[in-house]
Amino acid sequence: MAEPQGIYILAEINDTGSPSSLTLELLGLGKKLASDMGSRLSAILLGSDIPVAVQELARHGADEVLFLDDPGLARYNPEIHSEVMAGFLQTRPPLALLAGHTSMGQDLLPRLAFSLGYGLVTDCVSLKVEGGGVLFTRPIYGGNAMATQKANTATVMATVRARVGEAPQPSEAAGAVSALAVEMPAQSRLELKGREVLTARECPLEEAPVVVSGGRGMGGGEGFEQLRGLAGLLGGAVGASRPPVDSGWAPTTCQVGITGKVVAPDIYIAVAISGSTQHLSGMGEAGKIVAINKDPEAFIFKVSDYGVVGDWKQVLPAFTAALKELVQD
Amino acid sequence: MGLNIIVCAKQVPDPEGPPSSFEVNEAERKVTPRGIPPVINPFDENALEAAIRIKESVGAEITLLSVGKGLSKAVTLKAVATGADASLLVEGDAVEAALFDPYATAELLAAAIRKTDRYDLILCGRQAADTNAGLVGLGLAQLLGIPAITLAQKVEISGDRVVVERALPDGYEVVEAPLPALVTVSGAVGDLRYPSLQAIKAAKDFPQTTLGLADLDADLSGLGRVETVALAAPSRERRCTLVEGDTPEEAGKKLALLLRQEKVV
């Protein structure tokens, strides 16, 4: 068996053919790991006909980009991707492989963990090198405790949340790019059919620098129009706690919380949200939290940096209008 | 007789409990629940709901499979009263140690399932509310050598195939697999229905099969691939600056000014 060496990050590309912002953040984290462990950073990319992404990865800190190029890898197929990745990792095992905690990362890495026997830590919010190994910190019990974990296997893997790492500055000196021949599996038992897009992808919730969310107190779907206005003003995205989603006021893809999406924007604005444990688990890591709620006892104020006690119907329009003036100045 | 569906369910402290009910013991690296009842992991409840809907549409026998120690009667009762037809429990001290290790849990579940060897579809929650790891379902499928689809928001049976709407960040994709298969279920499937009083009464004499580690051919050598070296309580509370005004409108305006002043926006 080959000796594990190097740090790998698994790249993902967005709809425009560029690396996702989480991928660039992984490059930042991977670069630090590689330097702390005296190792090299490689970006692994599976796909087909994505020259821009390959070059971008090479310019953002990867010493080397390993491109597994095949038309059959253009769309994520769990069985095909995991077989191709497993074959690749067996020939060139790394010390550590980082992937995003995305719908692909959450699906692919556990498959690899069980087929290759690698230790895997999912949903990491911080990582550091200590005693020659990597320590990963992740929330457990829905964020009511933080566990620091390490893997006792020669190769370790982790999925990392969005906005944990920082994208490296692009440099002119680009890393080497190698396109690797891929031996495609004969077939997958999984058959991919159609794909439905429910929300626009201009500003994915997990990557948004600002998230404006509404809760049960919004009272209906109309109020979310106002939240969209505020989010648009700040270049952010609209989220929701669980009740508005259950009531059909906001799409499922908007739900922030342990049963929805976990976000960590620079600014989180919670409108008419009381602050249940399950919601806090989805946004507690935000940079600054701003709450508007008419109940002064609402738990959300305990975990917020700024707050107004008042009815959002009166507070929010004035807040948005004032902010609009300030931002334009 | 229709399909045989196995729903894997874990007992967890109620994740909806307030933060104060999760006592973090840093020295022993464990969390002790205080004053909150054990419940079925919410995503496993979603999986059970998905199973019940399949039972209603094409007919199925649902077996609830759980690994643990001292499982609450109330917990299994709810599952049975809502629609499970049988329950299988893997129990014992050695089993409890394995519970926080996804590799060992998957192995125990696989060993228990091999013992019955009568299944068409296995449904699991996408992750447990205590460990939040999301590994066991995929591991179980791998150990049993069956296809797996994750993050389902809808699960349907079409002939001898399972058709799944798999949640994506911006929508969903449709993925199909031949049976037998395993599907992990997300909250978007919908909440588990409430059982009727009549069903709860009927569920009380429900037979439950219990297996111990000795009954299973389980290989727990994968245990300990990942270990927890430290545990800490999160620092969630913040000091909140409350902005006041003579009117709500004024307070809203002052909030905007303050955020600008402090360079938040």
Coordinates of C-alpha atoms in Angstrom, one line a residue:
Chain A
M1 CA 0.0 0.0 0.0
A2 CA 1.3 3.5 -0.9
E3 CA 2.5 5.7 2.0
P4 CA 0.0 8.5 2.7
Q5 CA 1.3 11.9 1.8
G6 CA 0.1 15.4 1.0
I7 CA -3.1 17.3 1.9
Y8 CA -6.0 17.1 -0.5
I9 CA -9.1 19.2 -0.8
L10 CA -12.0 18.0 -2.9
A11 CA -13.1 20.9 -5.1
E12 CA -16.7 21.6 -6.2
I13 CA -17.7 23.9 -8.9
N14 CA -20.7 26.2 -9.1
D15 CA -23.1 26.6 -12.1
T16 CA -20.8 29.2 -13.7
G17 CA -17.9 26.7 -13.9
S18 CA -15.8 28.4 -11.2
P19 CA -14.8 26.8 -7.9
S20 CA -17.5 27.4 -5.2
S21 CA -16.6 29.8 -2.5
L22 CA -16.5 26.9 0.0
T23 CA -13.9 25.3 -2.2
L24 CA -11.7 28.4 -2.1
E25 CA -12.1 28.4 1.7
L26 CA -10.9 24.8 1.8
L27 CA -7.8 25.8 -0.1
G28 CA -7.1 28.3 2.6
L29 CA -7.5 25.7 5.3
G30 CA -5.6 23.1 3.3
K31 CA -2.7 25.5 2.8
K32 CA -2.4 26.1 6.5
L33 CA -2.6 22.3 7.2
A34 CA 0.0 21.6 4.6
S35 CA 2.4 24.2 5.9
D36 CA 1.9 23.1 9.5
M37 CA 2.5 19.5 8.6
G38 CA 5.4 20.2 6.2
S39 CA 3.4 18.9 3.3
R40 CA 2.0 19.8 -0.1
L41 CA -1.6 20.9 -1.0
S42 CA -3.4 19.3 -3.9
A43 CA -6.8 20.2 -5.2
I44 CA -8.8 17.2 -6.5
L45 CA -11.4 18.0 -9.1
L46 CA -13.8 15.6 -10.7
G47 CA -15.7 16.7 -13.8
S48 CA -15.4 17.5 -17.5
D49 CA -14.6 20.5 -19.6
I50 CA -14.1 23.0 -16.8
P51 CA -10.9 24.8 -17.7
V52 CA -11.8 27.9 -15.7
A53 CA -12.2 26.0 -12.4
V54 CA -8.9 24.2 -13.0
Q55 CA -7.0 27.4 -13.5
E56 CA -8.7 29.1 -10.5
L57 CA -7.8 26.3 -8.2
A58 CA -4.2 26.5 -9.4
R59 CA -4.1 30.2 -8.7
H60 CA -5.6 30.0 -5.2
G61 CA -2.9 28.2 -3.3
A62 CA -3.0 24.6 -4.6
D63 CA 0.5 23.3 -5.3
E64 CA -1.0 21.0 -7.7
V65 CA -4.4 20.4 -9.3
L66 CA -5.3 16.8 -10.0
F67 CA -8.1 16.8 -12.5
L68 CA -10.1 13.6 -12.9
D69 CA -11.5 14.4 -16.3
D70 CA -14.4 12.4 -17.8
P71 CA -17.8 13.4 -19.3
G72 CA -19.3 10.8 -17.0
L73 CA -18.2 12.8 -13.9
A74 CA -20.0 16.0 -15.0
R75 CA -22.9 15.4 -12.6
Y76 CA -22.5 13.9 -9.2
N77 CA -23.4 10.3 -9.2
P78 CA -22.7 8.8 -5.7
E79 CA -21.6 5.4 -6.8
I80 CA -19.5 6.5 -9.8
H81 CA -17.8 9.3 -7.9
S82 CA -17.1 7.2 -4.9
E83 CA -15.7 4.4 -7.0
V84 CA -13.5 6.8 -9.0
M85 CA -12.3 8.6 -5.8
A86 CA -11.7 5.3 -3.9
G87 CA -9.5 4.0 -6.8
F88 CA -7.6 7.3 -6.9
L89 CA -7.1 7.5 -3.1
Q90 CA -5.9 3.9 -3.0
T91 CA -3.1 4.7 -5.4
R92 CA -2.3 8.1 -3.9
P93 CA -3.5 8.2 -0.3
P94 CA -3.2 11.6 1.4
L95 CA -2.6 12.4 5.0
A96 CA -5.8 14.4 5.1
L97 CA -8.7 15.0 2.7
L98 CA -11.0 18.0 3.3
A99 CA -14.3 18.4 1.5
G100 CA -17.2 20.8 2.0
H101 CA -20.1 19.8 4.2
T102 CA -22.3 20.0 1.1
S103 CA -24.9 17.7 -0.4
M104 CA -22.0 16.0 -2.3
G105 CA -19.5 16.0 0.6
Q106 CA -22.0 14.6 3.1
D107 CA -22.8 11.8 0.6
L108 CA -19.4 11.0 -0.8
L109 CA -17.1 11.0 2.2
P110 CA -19.0 8.6 4.3
R111 CA -19.0 6.2 1.4
L112 CA -15.2 6.5 1.2
A113 CA -14.9 6.2 4.9
F114 CA -16.6 2.8 4.9
S115 CA -15.1 1.5 1.7
L116 CA -11.5 2.5 2.6
G117 CA -11.6 2.3 6.4
Y118 CA -10.5 6.0 6.8
G119 CA -11.5 8.0 9.9
L120 CA -14.0 10.7 9.0
V121 CA -15.1 13.7 11.0
T122 CA -18.1 15.5 9.5
D123 CA -19.4 19.1 9.8
C124 CA -16.2 20.7 11.2
V125 CA -16.2 24.3 12.3
S126 CA -12.4 24.5 13.1
L127 CA -9.3 22.4 12.6
K128 CA -5.7 22.6 13.7
V129 CA -2.5 20.6 13.7
E130 CA -1.4 19.3 17.1
G131 CA 1.2 16.6 17.8
G132 CA 1.6 15.8 14.2
G133 CA -2.1 15.0 13.7
V134 CA -5.2 17.1 12.9
L135 CA -7.7 18.0 15.6
F136 CA -11.2 18.7 14.3
T137 CA -13.9 20.6 16.3
R138 CA -17.5 20.0 15.5
P139 CA -20.8 20.7 17.2
I140 CA -22.8 17.8 18.6
Y141 CA -26.2 17.7 20.3
G142 CA -27.3 20.3 17.8
G143 CA -24.6 22.7 18.9
N144 CA -25.2 22.3 22.6
A145 CA -21.7 20.9 22.9
M146 CA -18.5 21.2 20.9
A147 CA -16.4 18.0 20.5
T148 CA -12.8 18.0 19.4
Q149 CA -12.0 14.8 17.6
K150 CA -9.1 13.1 15.9
A151 CA -8.9 10.1 13.7
N152 CA -6.6 7.2 14.4
T153 CA -6.2 6.2 10.8
A154 CA -3.2 7.0 8.5
T155 CA -5.5 8.9 6.2
V156 CA -8.1 11.2 7.9
M157 CA -11.0 12.9 6.2
A158 CA -13.3 15.7 7.2
T159 CA -16.2 17.7 5.8
V160 CA -16.0 21.4 6.7
R161 CA -18.8 24.0 7.0
A162 CA -19.0 27.0 4.7
R163 CA -17.3 30.2 6.0
V164 CA -15.0 28.4 8.4
G165 CA -11.9 29.0 6.2
E166 CA -10.7 32.0 4.4
A167 CA -10.0 32.0 0.6
P168 CA -6.3 32.6 -0.2
Q169 CA -5.5 35.7 -2.3
P170 CA -5.2 34.7 -5.9
S171 CA -1.6 34.6 -7.1
E172 CA 0.1 34.8 -10.5
A173 CA 2.3 31.9 -9.7
A174 CA -0.1 29.0 -10.4
G175 CA 0.3 25.4 -9.2
A176 CA 0.8 22.6 -11.6
V177 CA -2.1 21.0 -13.3
S178 CA -2.3 17.3 -14.2
A179 CA -5.2 15.8 -15.9
L180 CA -5.5 12.2 -14.8
A181 CA -6.8 9.3 -16.9
V182 CA -10.0 8.0 -15.2
E183 CA -11.1 4.4 -15.3
M184 CA -14.9 4.8 -15.3
P185 CA -16.9 2.2 -13.5
A186 CA -19.1 0.1 -15.8
Q187 CA -22.3 1.2 -14.2
S188 CA -24.0 2.7 -11.2
R189 CA -27.0 1.2 -9.5
L190 CA -28.3 4.7 -9.0
E191 CA -30.1 6.3 -11.9
L192 CA -30.2 10.1 -11.9
K193 CA -33.4 11.6 -13.3
G194 CA -34.5 15.2 -13.4
R195 CA -33.5 18.1 -11.3
E196 CA -35.8 20.8 -10.0
V197 CA -34.5 24.2 -9.1
L198 CA -36.7 25.9 -6.6
T199 CA -34.7 28.9 -5.6
A200 CA -32.3 31.1 -7.5
R201 CA -28.7 30.3 -7.0
E202 CA -27.3 33.9 -7.2
C203 CA -26.8 33.9 -3.5
P204 CA -26.8 30.5 -1.9
L205 CA -27.9 30.8 1.7
E206 CA -24.8 29.0 3.1
E207 CA -22.4 31.3 1.3
A208 CA -24.3 34.6 1.9
P209 CA -22.4 37.3 3.9
V210 CA -25.8 38.5 5.2
V211 CA -28.9 36.4 6.0
V212 CA -32.2 38.0 6.8
S213 CA -34.6 35.5 8.3
G214 CA -38.3 35.6 9.3
G215 CA -40.0 33.5 11.9
R216 CA -43.5 32.5 13.0
G217 CA -44.3 36.1 14.0
M218 CA -44.2 37.1 10.3
G219 CA -47.7 35.9 10.2
G220 CA -47.7 35.1 6.5
G221 CA -45.8 35.0 3.2
E222 CA -46.3 38.7 2.4
G223 CA -43.8 39.8 5.0
F224 CA -41.1 37.8 3.4
E225 CA -41.2 40.3 0.5
Q226 CA -40.0 42.9 2.9
L227 CA -37.2 40.6 4.1
R228 CA -36.1 40.1 0.4
G229 CA -35.9 43.9 0.1
L230 CA -33.6 44.2 3.1
A231 CA -31.5 41.2 2.0
G232 CA -31.2 42.6 -1.5
L233 CA -30.0 45.9 -0.1
L234 CA -27.3 44.2 1.9
G235 CA -26.3 41.7 -0.8
G236 CA -27.6 38.8 1.3
A237 CA -30.1 36.0 1.2
V238 CA -33.4 35.3 2.8
G239 CA -33.8 32.5 5.4
A240 CA -36.6 31.3 7.7
S241 CA -37.1 29.4 10.9
R242 CA -39.1 26.2 10.7
P243 CA -42.7 27.5 11.3
P244 CA -42.8 29.7 8.1
V245 CA -41.5 26.7 6.1
D246 CA -44.1 24.4 7.7
S247 CA -46.8 26.9 6.9
G248 CA -45.7 27.3 3.3
W249 CA -44.7 31.0 3.7
A250 CA -41.1 30.3 2.6
P251 CA -39.6 27.4 0.6
T252 CA -37.9 24.5 2.3
T253 CA -34.6 25.5 0.8
C254 CA -34.7 28.7 3.0
Q255 CA -34.9 26.9 6.3
V256 CA -32.2 27.7 8.8
G257 CA -31.7 25.3 11.7
I258 CA -30.6 21.9 12.6
T259 CA -33.2 20.3 10.4
G260 CA -32.5 22.9 7.6
K261 CA -29.3 24.7 6.7
V262 CA -26.5 25.8 8.9
V263 CA -25.3 29.3 8.1
A264 CA -22.6 31.5 9.5
P265 CA -22.9 34.8 7.8
D266 CA -21.1 38.0 8.9
I267 CA -24.5 39.4 9.8
Y268 CA -27.7 37.5 10.7
I269 CA -30.9 39.5 11.1
A270 CA -33.6 37.5 12.9
V271 CA -37.1 39.0 12.4
A272 CA -39.9 37.7 14.5
I273 CA -37.9 34.7 15.5
S274 CA -38.1 33.6 19.1
G275 CA -34.9 31.5 19.0
S276 CA -35.6 27.8 19.5
T277 CA -32.6 25.5 20.1
Q278 CA -33.1 24.0 16.7
H279 CA -32.9 27.4 15.0
L280 CA -30.0 28.6 17.1
S281 CA -28.0 25.5 16.0
G282 CA -28.3 26.8 12.5
M283 CA -27.1 30.3 13.0
G284 CA -25.3 30.6 16.3
E285 CA -21.9 31.0 14.7
A286 CA -22.9 34.2 12.8
G287 CA -20.6 37.1 13.2
K288 CA -23.1 39.6 14.4
I289 CA -26.7 38.8 15.2
V290 CA -29.5 41.4 15.1
A291 CA -32.9 40.6 16.5
I292 CA -36.3 42.3 16.0
N293 CA -39.0 40.8 18.1
K294 CA -42.0 42.1 20.0
D295 CA -41.5 39.8 23.0
P296 CA -38.8 41.3 25.3
E297 CA -38.4 37.8 26.9
A298 CA -37.7 36.1 23.5
F299 CA -34.6 33.9 23.9
I300 CA -33.2 35.3 20.7
F301 CA -32.2 38.5 22.5
K302 CA -29.9 36.4 24.8
V303 CA -27.8 35.3 21.8
S304 CA -27.9 38.5 19.8
D305 CA -25.6 41.5 19.7
Y306 CA -28.2 44.1 18.8
G307 CA -31.9 44.1 19.2
V308 CA -35.1 46.1 19.0
V309 CA -38.2 45.1 21.0
G310 CA -41.1 45.9 18.8
D311 CA -43.5 44.8 16.1
W312 CA -41.5 44.1 13.0
K313 CA -44.3 45.6 10.9
Q314 CA -43.4 49.0 12.3
V315 CA -39.7 48.5 13.0
L316 CA -38.6 46.8 9.8
P317 CA -39.8 49.4 7.2
A318 CA -38.1 52.2 9.1
F319 CA -35.0 50.2 9.7
T320 CA -34.7 49.2 6.0
A321 CA -35.4 52.8 4.8
A322 CA -32.8 54.3 7.2
L323 CA -30.3 51.6 6.2
K324 CA -30.9 52.3 2.5
E325 CA -30.0 56.0 3.0
L326 CA -26.9 55.1 5.0
V327 CA -25.7 52.5 2.5
Q328 CA -26.1 54.9 -0.4
D329 CA -24.2 57.7 1.2
Chain B
M1 CA -47.9 -9.2 1.5
G2 CA -46.1 -6.1 0.4
L3 CA -42.7 -4.9 1.1
N4 CA -40.5 -5.4 4.1
I5 CA -39.3 -2.1 5.4
I6 CA -36.8 -1.6 8.2
V7 CA -36.7 1.8 9.9
C8 CA -33.5 2.3 11.9
A9 CA -34.2 4.5 14.9
K10 CA -32.0 5.9 17.6
Q11 CA -33.1 7.1 21.0
V12 CA -31.8 10.6 21.8
P13 CA -32.4 13.3 24.4
D14 CA -35.1 15.6 23.1
P15 CA -33.2 18.0 20.8
E16 CA -35.9 20.6 21.2
G17 CA -35.0 20.9 24.9
P18 CA -33.5 24.2 26.1
P19 CA -29.7 24.6 26.0
S20 CA -29.6 24.3 29.8
S21 CA -30.8 20.8 29.6
F22 CA -27.6 19.6 28.0
E23 CA -25.0 19.3 30.7
V24 CA -21.6 19.2 29.2
N25 CA -19.2 17.1 31.3
E26 CA -15.8 18.2 30.1
A27 CA -13.8 15.8 32.2
E28 CA -15.7 12.7 31.1
R29 CA -16.2 14.1 27.6
K30 CA -19.9 13.4 27.6
V31 CA -23.2 15.2 27.6
T32 CA -25.8 14.4 30.3
P33 CA -29.4 15.3 29.5
R34 CA -31.2 17.0 32.4
G35 CA -34.9 17.0 32.7
I36 CA -35.7 16.2 29.1
P37 CA -37.3 13.0 27.9
P38 CA -35.7 10.6 25.5
V39 CA -37.3 10.7 22.1
I40 CA -36.9 9.0 18.7
N41 CA -34.3 11.0 16.8
P42 CA -36.4 13.4 14.8
F43 CA -34.9 12.4 11.4
D44 CA -35.7 8.8 12.2
E45 CA -39.3 9.8 12.9
N46 CA -39.3 11.4 9.4
A47 CA -38.0 8.0 8.1
L48 CA -40.8 6.2 9.9
E49 CA -43.3 8.6 8.4
A50 CA -41.9 7.9 5.0
A51 CA -42.3 4.2 5.7
I52 CA -45.9 4.6 6.8
R53 CA -46.8 6.5 3.6
I54 CA -45.3 3.6 1.5
K55 CA -47.2 1.1 3.6
E56 CA -50.4 3.1 2.9
S57 CA -49.7 3.3 -0.9
V58 CA -48.3 -0.2 -1.8
G59 CA -48.6 -2.2 1.4
A60 CA -45.6 -3.0 3.7
E61 CA -44.6 -4.5 6.9
I62 CA -42.5 -2.1 9.0
T63 CA -39.9 -3.2 11.4
L64 CA -38.4 -0.7 13.8
L65 CA -34.7 -1.5 14.5
S66 CA -32.8 0.1 17.3
V67 CA -29.5 -0.3 19.0
G68 CA -29.1 0.8 22.5
K69 CA -29.4 0.2 26.2
G70 CA -32.5 0.8 28.4
L71 CA -34.7 2.1 25.6
S72 CA -37.7 4.0 26.8
K73 CA -41.0 2.1 26.5
A74 CA -42.7 5.3 25.5
V75 CA -40.3 5.7 22.6
T76 CA -41.0 2.4 21.0
L77 CA -44.7 2.7 21.9
K78 CA -45.0 5.8 19.8
A79 CA -43.4 4.2 16.8
V80 CA -45.5 1.1 17.0
A81 CA -48.7 3.1 17.6
T82 CA -48.1 5.2 14.5
G83 CA -47.5 2.3 12.1
A84 CA -44.6 0.0 12.8
D85 CA -45.6 -3.7 12.8
A86 CA -42.6 -5.2 14.7
S87 CA -39.7 -4.0 16.7
L88 CA -36.2 -5.4 16.9
L89 CA -33.8 -4.2 19.6
V90 CA -30.1 -4.8 19.9
E91 CA -29.3 -4.3 23.6
G92 CA -26.4 -4.6 26.1
D93 CA -23.6 -2.8 27.8
A94 CA -21.1 -3.4 25.1
V95 CA -23.6 -2.1 22.7
E96 CA -23.9 1.2 24.5
A97 CA -20.2 1.9 24.1
A98 CA -20.6 1.4 20.4
L99 CA -23.4 3.9 20.2
F100 CA -21.3 6.9 19.7
D101 CA -19.2 5.3 17.2
P102 CA -20.8 5.3 13.7
Y103 CA -18.6 2.5 12.4
A104 CA -19.6 0.2 15.2
T105 CA -23.3 1.2 15.1
A106 CA -23.4 0.5 11.4
E107 CA -21.8 -2.9 12.0
L108 CA -24.3 -3.8 14.8
L109 CA -27.3 -2.7 12.6
A110 CA -25.9 -4.7 9.6
A111 CA -25.4 -7.8 11.8
A112 CA -29.0 -7.6 13.2
I113 CA -30.4 -7.1 9.6
R114 CA -28.4 -10.0 8.3
K115 CA -30.0 -12.1 11.0
T116 CA -33.5 -11.4 9.7
D117 CA -32.4 -11.1 6.1
R118 CA -35.9 -10.1 5.0
Y119 CA -35.9 -6.6 3.8
D120 CA -36.6 -4.6 0.6
L121 CA -36.0 -1.1 1.9
I122 CA -34.1 0.3 4.8
L123 CA -34.9 3.9 5.9
C124 CA -32.7 5.9 8.2
G125 CA -32.7 9.5 9.4
R126 CA -30.1 11.6 7.7
Q127 CA -28.2 12.0 11.0
A128 CA -28.8 11.5 14.7
A129 CA -29.6 14.5 16.9
D130 CA -26.8 13.7 19.4
T131 CA -23.8 12.9 17.3
N132 CA -24.9 14.8 14.3
A133 CA -22.5 12.9 12.2
G134 CA -24.6 11.4 9.3
L135 CA -22.4 8.3 8.8
V136 CA -24.4 5.3 9.9
G137 CA -26.9 5.1 7.0
L138 CA -24.3 5.1 4.3
G139 CA -22.1 2.7 6.3
L140 CA -24.9 0.3 6.8
A141 CA -25.7 0.2 3.0
Q142 CA -22.0 -0.3 2.3
L143 CA -21.8 -3.2 4.8
L144 CA -24.9 -4.8 3.3
G145 CA -23.8 -4.2 -0.3
I146 CA -26.9 -2.4 -1.3
P147 CA -27.4 1.0 -3.1
A148 CA -27.9 4.1 -0.9
I149 CA -29.6 7.4 -1.6
T150 CA -29.2 10.2 0.9
L151 CA -31.1 13.3 2.0
A152 CA -34.5 12.2 0.7
Q153 CA -37.4 14.7 0.9
K154 CA -39.8 12.1 -0.7
V155 CA -39.6 8.3 -1.0
E156 CA -41.9 6.3 -3.3
I157 CA -41.9 2.8 -4.6
S158 CA -42.4 2.1 -8.3
G159 CA -42.5 -1.6 -9.0
D160 CA -39.2 -3.1 -7.8
R161 CA -37.5 0.3 -7.5
V162 CA -37.3 3.1 -5.0
V163 CA -37.8 6.7 -6.4
V164 CA -36.3 9.4 -4.2
E165 CA -36.4 13.2 -4.4
R166 CA -33.0 14.0 -3.0
A167 CA -32.7 17.5 -1.5
L168 CA -30.2 19.9 -3.1
P169 CA -29.2 23.4 -1.8
D170 CA -31.4 25.0 -4.5
G171 CA -34.1 22.3 -5.0
Y172 CA -34.0 18.6 -5.5
E173 CA -33.0 15.8 -7.9
V174 CA -34.8 12.6 -8.6
V175 CA -32.7 9.5 -8.1
E176 CA -33.8 5.8 -8.5
A177 CA -32.4 2.6 -7.3
P178 CA -33.4 -1.1 -7.5
L179 CA -34.6 -2.7 -4.3
P180 CA -33.3 -3.7 -1.9
A181 CA -31.9 -0.3 -1.2
L182 CA -31.3 2.1 1.7
V183 CA -32.5 5.7 1.8
T184 CA -31.6 8.4 4.4
V185 CA -34.4 10.8 5.1
S186 CA -34.3 14.5 5.8
G187 CA -36.8 16.6 7.7
A188 CA -38.5 17.8 4.5
V189 CA -40.3 14.4 4.3
G190 CA -42.6 15.7 7.0
D191 CA -43.3 15.1 10.7
L192 CA -44.3 11.7 12.0
R193 CA -48.1 11.6 12.4
Y194 CA -49.7 11.5 15.9
P195 CA -50.9 8.0 16.9
S196 CA -54.6 7.6 17.9
L197 CA -55.4 6.7 21.5
Q198 CA -56.8 3.4 20.2
A199 CA -53.5 2.7 18.5
I200 CA -51.6 3.5 21.6
K201 CA -53.7 1.1 23.6
A202 CA -53.3 -1.6 21.1
A203 CA -49.6 -1.1 20.9
K204 CA -49.1 -1.8 24.6
D205 CA -49.0 -5.6 24.2
F206 CA -46.7 -5.3 21.3
P207 CA -44.1 -8.1 21.0
Q208 CA -40.5 -7.0 20.9
T209 CA -37.5 -9.1 19.8
T210 CA -34.4 -8.3 21.7
L211 CA -30.9 -9.5 20.6
G212 CA -27.6 -9.2 22.5
L213 CA -24.1 -8.9 21.2
A214 CA -23.7 -12.7 21.6
D215 CA -26.6 -13.3 19.2
L216 CA -24.9 -11.3 16.4
D217 CA -22.0 -11.9 14.2
A218 CA -20.7 -8.4 14.4
D219 CA -17.1 -7.3 13.7
L220 CA -16.4 -4.3 15.9
S221 CA -12.8 -3.8 14.9
G222 CA -13.7 -0.6 13.2
L223 CA -14.5 0.9 16.6
G224 CA -12.3 3.9 17.6
R225 CA -11.3 5.1 14.2
V226 CA -12.3 8.5 15.4
E227 CA -12.1 9.5 19.1
T228 CA -13.3 12.5 21.0
V229 CA -10.3 14.1 22.8
A230 CA -12.1 17.1 24.3
L231 CA -15.6 18.4 24.9
A232 CA -16.7 21.9 25.7
A233 CA -19.9 23.8 26.3
P234 CA -20.4 26.4 23.5
S235 CA -20.4 30.0 24.3
R236 CA -23.6 31.1 22.7
E237 CA -24.8 33.9 24.9
R238 CA -24.0 37.4 23.8
R239 CA -24.4 40.8 25.3
C240 CA -27.3 42.4 23.5
T241 CA -27.4 46.1 23.0
L242 CA -31.1 46.9 23.0
V243 CA -32.0 49.9 20.9
E244 CA -35.0 51.9 22.1
G245 CA -37.0 54.7 20.6
D246 CA -40.2 56.7 21.4
T247 CA -41.9 54.8 18.6
P248 CA -41.0 51.4 17.0
E249 CA -40.2 53.3 13.8
E250 CA -37.7 55.5 15.6
A251 CA -36.1 52.4 17.2
G252 CA -35.8 50.8 13.8
K253 CA -34.1 53.9 12.4
K254 CA -31.7 54.1 15.4
L255 CA -30.8 50.5 15.0
A256 CA -29.8 51.2 11.4
L257 CA -27.7 54.2 12.6
L258 CA -26.0 52.1 15.3
L259 CA -25.2 49.3 12.9
R260 CA -23.6 51.8 10.6
Q261 CA -21.7 53.5 13.4
E262 CA -20.3 50.3 14.6
K263 CA -19.4 49.3 11.1
V264 CA -21.5 46.2 11.2
V265 CA -23.0 47.1 7.8

